Short mmCIF file of C-alpha atoms in Angstrom, two decimals:
data_model
loop_
_atom_site.label_atom_id
_atom_site.label_comp_id
_atom_site.label_asym_id
_atom_site.label_seq_id
_atom_site.Cartn_x
_atom_site.Cartn_y
_atom_site.Cartn_z
CA UNK A 1008 7.59 23.10 1.44
CA UNK A 1009 8.51 22.89 -2.24
CA UNK A 1010 9.31 19.39 -3.48
CA UNK A 1011 11.89 19.09 -6.25
CA UNK A 1012 10.91 17.18 -9.40
CA UNK A 1013 12.19 13.67 -9.95
CA UNK A 1014 15.65 13.50 -11.52
CA UNK A 1015 14.55 11.19 -14.31
CA UNK A 1016 11.88 12.55 -16.62
CA UNK A 1017 8.54 10.81 -17.09
CA UNK A 1018 9.51 10.12 -20.71
CA UNK A 1019 12.73 8.38 -19.65
CA UNK A 1020 10.87 6.20 -17.17
CA UNK A 1021 8.16 5.37 -19.70
CA UNK A 1022 10.78 4.23 -22.19
CA UNK A 1023 12.41 1.89 -19.68
CA UNK A 1024 9.35 0.64 -17.79
CA UNK A 1025 7.31 -2.48 -18.45
CA UNK A 1026 4.46 -2.00 -20.96
CA UNK A 1027 1.03 -2.26 -19.35
CA UNK A 1028 -0.93 -5.42 -20.14
CA UNK A 1029 -4.16 -5.54 -22.07
CA UNK A 1030 -6.52 -6.51 -19.29
CA UNK A 1031 -9.13 -9.11 -20.27
CA UNK A 1032 -12.80 -8.16 -20.02
CA UNK A 1033 -13.91 -7.91 -16.43
CA UNK A 1034 -17.09 -8.45 -14.47
CA UNK A 1035 -18.98 -5.95 -12.31
CA UNK A 1036 -16.94 -3.88 -9.88
CA UNK A 1037 -13.54 -4.42 -11.52
CA UNK A 1038 -11.18 -1.44 -11.60
CA UNK A 1039 -7.85 -1.55 -13.43
CA UNK A 1040 -4.93 0.52 -12.11
CA UNK A 1041 -1.61 0.92 -13.90
CA UNK A 1042 1.14 2.38 -11.71
CA UNK A 1043 3.99 4.24 -13.35
CA UNK A 1044 6.87 6.34 -12.06
CA UNK A 1045 5.19 8.54 -10.85
CA UNK A 1046 1.47 8.42 -11.66
CA UNK A 1047 -1.63 6.23 -11.52
CA UNK A 1048 -3.64 5.46 -14.63
CA UNK A 1049 -7.14 4.68 -13.39
CA UNK A 1050 -10.74 5.95 -13.43
CA UNK A 1051 -11.60 9.06 -11.45
CA UNK A 1052 -15.10 7.79 -10.50
CA UNK A 1053 -16.22 4.26 -9.63
CA UNK A 1054 -19.34 2.67 -8.09
CA UNK A 1055 -19.47 1.73 -4.42
CA UNK A 1056 -19.74 -1.83 -3.11
CA UNK A 1057 -17.45 -4.78 -3.71
CA UNK A 1058 -14.56 -3.74 -5.92
CA UNK A 1059 -11.80 -5.83 -7.53
CA UNK A 1060 -8.62 -3.85 -8.12
CA UNK A 1061 -6.32 -5.29 -10.79
CA UNK A 1062 -3.07 -3.45 -10.07
CA UNK A 1063 -0.23 -3.62 -12.60
CA UNK A 1064 3.11 -2.04 -11.78
CA UNK A 1065 4.53 -0.75 -15.07
CA UNK A 1066 7.20 1.29 -13.29
CA UNK A 1067 10.80 0.62 -12.35
CA UNK A 1068 10.12 1.00 -8.63
CA UNK A 1069 7.78 -0.88 -6.28
CA UNK A 1070 4.34 0.70 -5.91
CA UNK A 1071 1.04 0.29 -4.05
CA UNK A 1072 -2.30 2.12 -3.87
CA UNK A 1073 -3.63 3.12 -0.46
CA UNK A 1074 -7.26 4.28 -0.52
CA UNK A 1075 -8.03 6.89 2.15
CA UNK A 1076 -11.56 8.24 2.59
CA UNK A 1077 -11.42 11.95 3.39
CA UNK A 1078 -13.58 13.68 6.01
CA UNK A 1079 -16.54 15.63 4.69
CA UNK A 1080 -15.44 18.88 3.04
CA UNK A 1081 -11.76 17.94 2.62
CA UNK A 1082 -10.13 17.72 -0.80
CA UNK A 1083 -6.93 16.44 -2.38
CA UNK A 1084 -5.22 19.81 -1.91
CA UNK A 1085 -5.97 19.70 1.83
CA UNK A 1086 -4.48 16.23 2.08
CA UNK A 1087 -1.38 17.17 0.09
CA UNK A 1088 -0.72 20.37 2.05
CA UNK A 1089 -1.85 19.42 5.55
CA UNK A 1090 -0.82 15.74 5.62
CA UNK A 1091 1.76 15.28 2.88
CA UNK A 1092 3.89 18.28 3.78
CA UNK A 1093 4.42 17.29 7.46
CA UNK A 1094 5.66 13.86 6.35
CA UNK A 1095 8.02 15.51 3.86
CA UNK A 1096 9.30 17.84 6.59
CA UNK A 1097 9.74 14.90 8.96
CA UNK A 1098 11.66 12.84 6.41
CA UNK A 1099 13.83 15.85 5.56
CA UNK A 1100 14.73 16.18 9.24
CA UNK A 1101 15.57 12.47 9.49
CA UNK A 1102 17.87 12.77 6.47
CA UNK A 1103 19.53 15.90 7.88
CA UNK A 1104 20.00 14.13 11.22
CA UNK A 1105 21.62 11.11 9.53
CA UNK A 1106 18.85 8.71 10.48
CA UNK A 1107 18.01 10.00 13.94
CA UNK A 1108 14.20 10.09 14.06
CA UNK A 1109 13.53 12.20 17.16
CA UNK A 1110 13.17 15.58 15.44
CA UNK A 1111 11.24 14.07 12.53
CA UNK A 1112 8.59 12.53 14.77
CA UNK A 1113 8.36 15.75 16.77
CA UNK A 1114 7.55 17.55 13.52
CA UNK A 1115 4.76 15.04 12.76
CA UNK A 1116 3.28 15.46 16.22
CA UNK A 1117 3.32 19.23 15.86
CA UNK A 1118 2.29 19.69 12.20
CA UNK A 1119 -0.29 16.99 11.42
CA UNK A 1120 -3.81 18.49 11.44
CA UNK A 1121 -6.47 17.53 13.95
CA UNK A 1122 -8.60 16.08 11.13
CA UNK A 1123 -5.86 13.56 10.30
CA UNK A 1124 -7.55 11.19 12.76
CA UNK A 1125 -10.81 11.44 10.81
CA UNK A 1126 -9.30 9.88 7.67
CA UNK A 1127 -10.46 6.30 7.12
CA UNK A 1128 -8.10 3.91 5.31
CA UNK A 1129 -10.25 1.62 3.18
CA UNK A 1130 -7.77 -0.87 1.76
CA UNK A 1131 -6.26 -1.01 -1.70
CA UNK A 1132 -3.54 -2.99 -3.52
CA UNK A 1133 -0.47 -3.83 -1.45
CA UNK A 1134 3.24 -3.66 -2.27
CA UNK A 1135 3.77 -4.87 -5.83
CA UNK A 1136 7.14 -5.36 -7.49
CA UNK A 1137 8.04 -3.77 -10.85
CA UNK A 1138 6.39 -5.73 -13.65
CA UNK A 1139 4.03 -7.42 -11.18
CA UNK A 1140 0.26 -7.81 -11.21
CA UNK A 1141 -1.65 -8.01 -7.93
CA UNK A 1142 -5.36 -8.39 -7.26
CA UNK A 1143 -7.12 -7.02 -4.18
CA UNK A 1144 -10.86 -6.91 -3.47
CA UNK A 1145 -12.57 -4.72 -0.89
CA UNK A 1146 -15.90 -3.10 -0.18
CA UNK A 1147 -16.03 0.68 -0.63
CA UNK A 1148 -18.58 3.15 0.71
CA UNK A 1149 -19.48 6.36 -1.16
CA UNK A 1150 -17.24 9.36 -0.62
CA UNK A 1151 -14.15 11.21 -1.76
CA UNK A 1152 -10.90 9.28 -1.49
CA UNK A 1153 -7.25 9.92 -2.15
CA UNK A 1154 -5.19 7.19 -3.82
CA UNK A 1155 -1.57 7.28 -2.74
CA UNK A 1156 1.77 5.51 -3.02
CA UNK A 1157 4.31 6.67 -0.44
CA UNK A 1158 7.21 4.46 -1.48
CA UNK A 1159 10.35 6.66 -1.55
CA UNK A 1160 12.93 7.45 -4.19
CA UNK A 1161 16.56 6.56 -3.38
CA UNK A 1162 17.01 10.13 -2.08
CA UNK A 1163 14.00 9.77 0.26
CA UNK A 1164 11.26 11.64 -1.60
CA UNK A 1165 7.76 10.19 -1.37
CA UNK A 1166 6.16 9.04 -4.62
CA UNK A 1167 2.91 10.70 -3.55
CA UNK A 1168 4.53 14.13 -3.62
CA UNK A 1169 5.95 13.39 -7.07
CA UNK A 1170 2.58 12.65 -8.65
CA UNK A 1171 1.23 9.41 -7.16
CA UNK A 1172 -1.54 11.16 -5.23
CA UNK A 1173 -4.94 11.61 -6.84
CA UNK A 1174 -8.64 11.85 -6.14
CA UNK A 1175 -11.08 8.96 -6.49
CA UNK A 1176 -14.82 9.56 -6.13
CA UNK A 1177 -16.85 6.52 -5.05
CA UNK A 1178 -20.44 7.11 -6.08
CA UNK A 1179 -23.77 6.04 -4.55
CA UNK A 1180 -24.35 3.63 -7.42
CA UNK A 1181 -23.64 0.04 -6.37
CA UNK A 1182 -21.18 -2.04 -8.39
CA UNK A 1183 -23.44 -5.10 -8.27
CA UNK A 1184 -20.46 -7.33 -7.50
CA UNK A 1185 -20.67 -10.07 -4.88
CA UNK A 1186 -18.33 -10.86 -2.03
CA UNK A 1187 -15.72 -13.46 -3.10
CA UNK A 1188 -15.36 -16.97 -1.72
CA UNK A 1189 -12.10 -17.59 0.14
CA UNK A 1190 -9.75 -20.59 0.05
CA UNK A 1191 -8.06 -19.51 3.31
CA UNK A 1192 -8.30 -16.67 5.83
CA UNK A 1193 -5.84 -14.60 7.80
CA UNK A 1194 -6.87 -12.55 10.82
CA UNK A 1195 -5.04 -9.36 11.77
CA UNK A 1196 -4.76 -8.65 15.48
CA UNK A 1197 -2.52 -6.11 17.17
CA UNK A 1198 0.85 -7.82 17.16
CA UNK A 1199 0.00 -11.05 15.35
CA UNK A 1200 -1.28 -12.62 12.13
CA UNK A 1201 -3.28 -15.85 12.34
CA UNK A 1202 -3.81 -18.13 9.32
CA UNK A 1203 -6.78 -20.49 9.01
CA UNK A 1204 -6.56 -22.92 6.11
CA UNK A 1205 -3.66 -23.91 3.89
CA UNK A 1206 -2.18 -21.97 1.00
CA UNK A 1207 -1.27 -24.24 -1.90
CA UNK A 1208 0.48 -24.10 -5.24
CA UNK A 1209 -1.47 -22.14 -7.85
CA UNK A 1210 -4.29 -19.67 -7.41
CA UNK A 1211 -5.50 -18.86 -3.88
CA UNK A 1212 -8.15 -16.39 -2.73
CA UNK A 1213 -7.18 -15.24 0.77
CA UNK A 1214 -9.63 -13.39 3.02
CA UNK A 1215 -7.98 -10.84 5.30
CA UNK A 1216 -10.12 -10.14 8.37
CA UNK A 1217 -9.33 -6.93 10.27
CA UNK A 1218 -9.92 -7.93 13.89
CA UNK A 1219 -8.01 -5.16 15.68
CA UNK A 1220 -6.31 -1.85 14.92
CA UNK A 1221 -3.91 0.15 17.11
CA UNK A 1222 -5.24 3.30 18.73
CA UNK A 1223 -2.57 5.49 17.10
CA UNK A 1224 -0.11 5.38 14.24
CA UNK A 1225 -0.32 3.35 11.05
CA UNK A 1226 -2.89 0.58 11.00
CA UNK A 1227 -2.53 -3.17 10.54
CA UNK A 1228 -2.32 -4.39 6.96
CA UNK A 1229 -1.09 -7.52 5.18
CA UNK A 1230 1.46 -7.83 2.38
CA UNK A 1231 2.83 -11.01 0.82
CA UNK A 1232 6.54 -11.44 0.10
CA UNK A 1233 8.45 -14.35 -1.41
CA UNK A 1234 11.67 -15.09 0.44
CA UNK A 1235 14.46 -16.27 -1.83
CA UNK A 1236 17.65 -15.80 0.20
CA UNK A 1237 18.84 -16.24 3.77
CA UNK A 1238 18.14 -13.08 5.74
CA UNK A 1239 15.47 -11.78 3.34
CA UNK A 1240 12.84 -11.50 6.07
CA UNK A 1241 15.07 -9.39 8.32
CA UNK A 1242 15.80 -7.07 5.41
CA UNK A 1243 12.10 -6.85 4.55
CA UNK A 1244 11.22 -5.84 8.12
CA UNK A 1245 13.73 -2.99 8.00
CA UNK A 1246 12.61 -1.96 4.51
CA UNK A 1247 8.96 -1.70 5.57
CA UNK A 1248 9.71 1.21 7.93
CA UNK A 1249 9.36 4.40 5.87
CA UNK A 1250 11.28 6.39 8.49
CA UNK A 1251 14.50 4.40 7.92
CA UNK A 1252 16.83 6.04 5.43
CA UNK A 1253 16.82 2.84 3.37
CA UNK A 1254 13.16 2.06 4.12
CA UNK A 1255 10.61 1.78 1.31
CA UNK A 1256 13.09 2.82 -1.34
CA UNK A 1257 13.52 1.31 -4.79
CA UNK A 1258 15.96 -1.35 -3.56
CA UNK A 1259 13.57 -4.17 -2.67
CA UNK A 1260 14.93 -7.04 -0.51
CA UNK A 1261 12.38 -9.69 -1.64
CA UNK A 1262 9.63 -10.27 -4.20
CA UNK A 1263 6.56 -8.17 -3.43
CA UNK A 1264 3.38 -10.02 -4.42
CA UNK A 1265 0.63 -7.64 -3.35
CA UNK A 1266 -1.69 -7.67 -0.38
CA UNK A 1267 -4.11 -5.24 1.21
CA UNK A 1268 -3.72 -1.87 2.87
CA UNK A 1269 -5.30 -1.16 6.25
CA UNK A 1270 -9.07 -1.10 6.76
CA UNK A 1271 -11.43 -0.44 9.69
CA UNK A 1272 -12.01 -3.15 12.29
CA UNK A 1273 -14.71 -5.55 11.11
CA UNK A 1274 -13.77 -5.18 7.45
CA UNK A 1275 -12.58 -7.96 5.17
CA UNK A 1276 -10.41 -7.68 2.08
CA UNK A 1277 -9.57 -10.46 -0.36
CA UNK A 1278 -6.17 -10.99 -1.95
CA UNK A 1279 -5.75 -13.22 -5.00
CA UNK A 1280 -2.30 -14.80 -5.16
CA UNK A 1281 -0.71 -17.30 -7.53
CA UNK A 1282 1.87 -19.30 -5.59
CA UNK A 1283 4.77 -21.45 -6.73
CA UNK A 1284 6.86 -23.68 -4.47
CA UNK A 1285 9.00 -21.72 -2.03
CA UNK A 1286 9.08 -19.74 1.20
CA UNK A 1287 6.76 -16.83 1.86
CA UNK A 1288 5.65 -14.45 4.59
CA UNK A 1289 2.67 -12.26 5.31
CA UNK A 1290 3.96 -9.07 6.90
CA UNK A 1291 2.28 -6.00 8.37
CA UNK A 1292 3.96 -2.76 7.35
CA UNK A 1293 3.81 -0.89 10.63
CA UNK A 1294 4.13 -3.84 13.01
CA UNK A 1295 6.51 -6.25 11.29
CA UNK A 1296 9.36 -5.08 13.52
CA UNK A 1297 7.36 -6.13 16.58
CA UNK A 1298 6.70 -9.60 15.18
CA UNK A 1299 3.53 -9.21 13.12
CA UNK A 1300 4.69 -11.79 10.59
CA UNK A 1301 3.41 -15.17 9.43
CA UNK A 1302 5.89 -17.37 7.56
CA UNK A 1303 4.79 -20.35 5.46
CA UNK A 1304 6.03 -22.62 2.71
CA UNK A 1305 4.41 -24.00 -0.42
CA UNK A 1306 5.44 -27.49 -1.57
#
């Protein structure tokens, strides 16, 4: 399926977007990613081991960076054609059917390749609002990865198919970085998020422990949102579902402060957050609608 180019040119977006910051010098294992509409500026090869991603969203839309380790022998083109195209076809059907999802999910069940189940999601920066900086740390094993943002344009085209899909090679060389120390921990189970410790005003390093993952579908992850108005959480839950016509589009219902994408059971990611007084929630993209939410307040 041929995907039409974005209506606004890259030059127009660059002129209106937030300039990227000058990142300060970093220690071992630090990788800087600048997200634009619609591309990632980042290295193409990095060491394995503990990795700190400093993710700055210089675009006008929300963005994230999901790291998916490909099966042996598969390349970016395979992922784009065999995985990306079925999702485009499914979303096209949902749009044509005015939001009815039956035909779209039938397309996914029929068109996704058998090797789709052999892809391993290995974390990456969570949902980050335009102009925002988020920090996520995870441990990567050597291999070939794809880096993807599948937020949608207002007319329901995935960012990944517009340019935010690229290869990342994680080499055998070790980064030399050490595992961070956490101020608090959250545990992700199927259907619930448990918090141990207290999140306070200022800088917090939050460990995210992946205790369970569903057998099928999207995996458990954790994203932090700041709730500023009555009803924000309900709108966030609806927005997190990519298959909704208004899901994961540029109209964001709350402040997106980063987080971590899904990882295998037994993994731990670390999310660095700077909190001010207010109401917040940790939400899981695929399971928020079924109650996988943890609300909290900071005094």
